[in-house]
Amino acid sequence: LLEELKESNKSSNVNFLGQVPNKDISYYLSQSDVLVVPSKNRYEGFPRVILEAWACGLPIVVTNVGGVSAFVKNGYNGYLIPSHSYEHLKDAIVKIMNYSNYSQLLSGVRKSSEITTKDYWVRQFRDLGIH
């Protein structure tokens, strides 16, 4: 869908960066309002970039593949969309452009940001008996 999206992009506010070096991720996230992760890999575990976006206070639009739905709650801290669906991707982006929807997602992201910390994951593993 990348070429279709690029062709339909009438705004200079949307950038298609593709893969960026790890050292540059925090810069790009700090310059963004939302992160879109349209993975088509149904074996996706849980992309780290989602946690990085939440740590920067960004809501996300992400395809519902792999383990993503274990943490991303549709309409709460991001939007889950079906894989390979241009229409659902477009609808989610239009929804997130609405200030009320965006504000609601930001509130959910703030509440979800705990899972972006090292301490959270150490506690989780300790609770499972993993040291």
C-alpha positions as a LaTeX table, in Angstrom:
\begin{tabular}{lrrr}
\hline
Residue & $x$ (\AA) & $y$ (\AA) & $z$ (\AA) \\
\hline
Leu1 & 0.00 & 0.00 & 0.00 \\
Leu2 & 3.02 & 2.31 & 0.32 \\
Glu3 & 2.88 & 3.59 & $-3.24$ \\
Glu4 & $-0.88$ & 4.16 & $-3.03$ \\
Leu5 & $-0.46$ & 6.06 & 0.22 \\
Lys6 & 2.36 & 8.17 & $-1.17$ \\
Glu7 & 0.26 & 9.03 & $-4.22$ \\
Ser8 & $-2.76$ & 9.99 & $-2.11$ \\
Asn9 & $-0.64$ & 12.06 & 0.31 \\
Lys10 & $-1.75$ & 15.62 & $-0.31$ \\
Ser11 & $-0.14$ & 16.92 & 2.88 \\
Ser12 & 3.42 & 17.84 & 3.66 \\
Asn13 & 2.61 & 16.79 & 7.26 \\
Val14 & 2.93 & 13.09 & 6.45 \\
Asn15 & 6.36 & 11.54 & 6.00 \\
Phe16 & 7.07 & 7.98 & 4.91 \\
Leu17 & 10.43 & 7.25 & 6.51 \\
Gly18 & 10.66 & 3.48 & 6.19 \\
Gln19 & 13.32 & 1.86 & 8.33 \\
Val20 & 15.52 & 4.32 & 10.22 \\
Pro21 & 18.68 & 3.71 & 12.26 \\
Asn22 & 18.01 & 2.92 & 15.95 \\
Lys23 & 19.99 & 5.96 & 17.05 \\
Asp24 & 17.56 & 8.24 & 15.17 \\
Ile25 & 14.27 & 6.78 & 16.44 \\
Ser26 & 13.86 & 9.08 & 19.45 \\
Tyr27 & 14.44 & 12.13 & 17.25 \\
Tyr28 & 11.75 & 11.13 & 14.77 \\
Leu29 & 9.30 & 10.17 & 17.50 \\
Ser30 & 9.82 & 13.50 & 19.27 \\
Gln31 & 8.93 & 15.26 & 16.00 \\
Ser32 & 5.74 & 13.21 & 15.49 \\
Asp33 & 2.11 & 13.29 & 16.58 \\
Val34 & 1.31 & 9.65 & 15.83 \\
Leu35 & 3.14 & 6.48 & 14.82 \\
Val36 & 1.72 & 4.21 & 12.12 \\
Val37 & 2.98 & 0.61 & 12.09 \\
Pro38 & 1.25 & $-1.20$ & 9.19 \\
Ser39 & 2.95 & $-4.56$ & 9.64 \\
Lys40 & 1.69 & $-7.43$ & 7.51 \\
Asn41 & 3.78 & $-9.99$ & 9.38 \\
Arg42 & 1.22 & $-12.18$ & 11.13 \\
Tyr43 & 4.05 & $-13.66$ & 13.22 \\
Glu44 & 4.93 & $-10.25$ & 14.68 \\
Gly45 & 5.66 & $-10.57$ & 18.38 \\
Phe46 & 5.27 & $-7.10$ & 19.80 \\
Pro47 & 7.23 & $-4.42$ & 17.94 \\
Arg48 & 9.49 & $-2.48$ & 20.31 \\
Val49 & 8.75 & 0.70 & 18.37 \\
Ile50 & 5.24 & 0.68 & 19.90 \\
Leu51 & 6.72 & 0.90 & 23.40 \\
Glu52 & 9.13 & 3.57 & 22.20 \\
Ala53 & 6.22 & 5.59 & 20.81 \\
Trp54 & 4.29 & 5.31 & 24.06 \\
Ala55 & 7.38 & 6.32 & 26.03 \\
Cys56 & 7.38 & 9.49 & 23.89 \\
Gly57 & 3.65 & 9.99 & 24.51 \\
Leu58 & 2.49 & 9.06 & 21.00 \\
Pro59 & $-0.68$ & 7.20 & 20.10 \\
Ile60 & $-0.34$ & 4.60 & 17.38 \\
Val61 & $-2.16$ & 3.12 & 14.43 \\
Val62 & $-1.08$ & $-0.50$ & 14.06 \\
Thr63 & $-2.21$ & $-3.62$ & 12.25 \\
Asn64 & $-3.68$ & $-6.32$ & 14.44 \\
Val65 & $-1.04$ & $-8.99$ & 13.86 \\
Gly66 & 0.87 & $-11.29$ & 16.17 \\
Gly67 & 0.95 & $-10.22$ & 19.81 \\
Val68 & 0.08 & $-6.57$ & 19.21 \\
Ser69 & $-3.44$ & $-6.80$ & 20.64 \\
Ala70 & $-2.05$ & $-7.98$ & 23.99 \\
Phe71 & $-1.12$ & $-4.36$ & 24.78 \\
Val72 & $-2.74$ & $-2.13$ & 22.17 \\
Lys73 & $-6.36$ & $-1.50$ & 23.07 \\
Asn74 & $-8.35$ & $-0.19$ & 20.14 \\
Gly75 & $-9.56$ & 3.35 & 20.82 \\
Tyr76 & $-7.72$ & 3.50 & 24.16 \\
Asn77 & $-3.98$ & 3.83 & 23.43 \\
Gly78 & $-4.07$ & 3.42 & 19.67 \\
Tyr79 & $-6.09$ & 2.05 & 16.80 \\
Leu80 & $-5.90$ & $-1.60$ & 15.72 \\
Ile81 & $-6.68$ & $-2.18$ & 12.07 \\
Pro82 & $-6.82$ & $-5.32$ & 9.92 \\
Ser83 & $-3.71$ & $-6.14$ & 7.92 \\
His84 & $-3.74$ & $-5.27$ & 4.21 \\
Ser85 & $-6.66$ & $-2.84$ & 4.52 \\
Tyr86 & $-6.11$ & 0.55 & 2.94 \\
Glu87 & $-9.65$ & 1.65 & 3.90 \\
His88 & $-9.21$ & 0.80 & 7.59 \\
Leu89 & $-5.82$ & 2.52 & 7.64 \\
Lys90 & $-7.30$ & 5.63 & 6.05 \\
Asp91 & $-10.27$ & 5.59 & 8.46 \\
Ala92 & $-7.98$ & 5.30 & 11.50 \\
Ile93 & $-5.83$ & 8.20 & 10.33 \\
Val94 & $-8.93$ & 10.34 & 9.72 \\
Lys95 & $-10.22$ & 9.38 & 13.20 \\
Ile96 & $-6.95$ & 10.27 & 14.89 \\
Met97 & $-7.00$ & 13.70 & 13.22 \\
Asn98 & $-10.12$ & 14.54 & 15.24 \\
Tyr99 & $-8.98$ & 16.47 & 18.33 \\
Ser100 & $-11.38$ & 14.69 & 20.69 \\
Asn101 & $-10.27$ & 11.23 & 19.51 \\
Tyr102 & $-6.60$ & 12.26 & 19.63 \\
Ser103 & $-6.97$ & 13.60 & 23.18 \\
Gln104 & $-8.69$ & 10.39 & 24.30 \\
Leu105 & $-5.84$ & 8.32 & 22.84 \\
Leu106 & $-3.24$ & 10.56 & 24.53 \\
Ser107 & $-4.92$ & 9.91 & 27.87 \\
Gly108 & $-4.76$ & 6.15 & 27.25 \\
Val109 & $-1.12$ & 6.41 & 26.18 \\
Arg110 & $-0.23$ & 8.21 & 29.43 \\
Lys111 & $-1.91$ & 5.44 & 31.40 \\
Ser112 & $-0.14$ & 2.80 & 29.28 \\
Ser113 & 3.28 & 4.40 & 29.56 \\
Glu114 & 4.06 & 2.34 & 32.69 \\
Ile115 & 4.70 & $-0.67$ & 30.47 \\
Thr116 & 7.49 & 1.23 & 28.72 \\
Thr117 & 9.71 & 1.24 & 31.81 \\
Lys118 & 12.40 & $-1.24$ & 32.75 \\
Asp119 & 11.01 & $-1.48$ & 36.29 \\
Tyr120 & 7.64 & $-2.66$ & 35.00 \\
Trp121 & 9.20 & $-5.54$ & 33.07 \\
Val122 & 11.51 & $-6.52$ & 35.94 \\
Arg123 & 8.42 & $-6.74$ & 38.19 \\
Gln124 & 6.56 & $-8.79$ & 35.58 \\
Phe125 & 9.39 & $-11.30$ & 35.26 \\
Arg126 & 9.85 & $-11.51$ & 39.02 \\
Asp127 & 6.10 & $-12.14$ & 39.44 \\
Leu128 & 6.49 & $-15.01$ & 36.96 \\
Gly129 & 9.38 & $-16.39$ & 38.97 \\
Ile130 & 11.96 & $-15.46$ & 36.33 \\
His131 & 15.11 & $-13.85$ & 37.72 \\
\hline
\end{tabular}
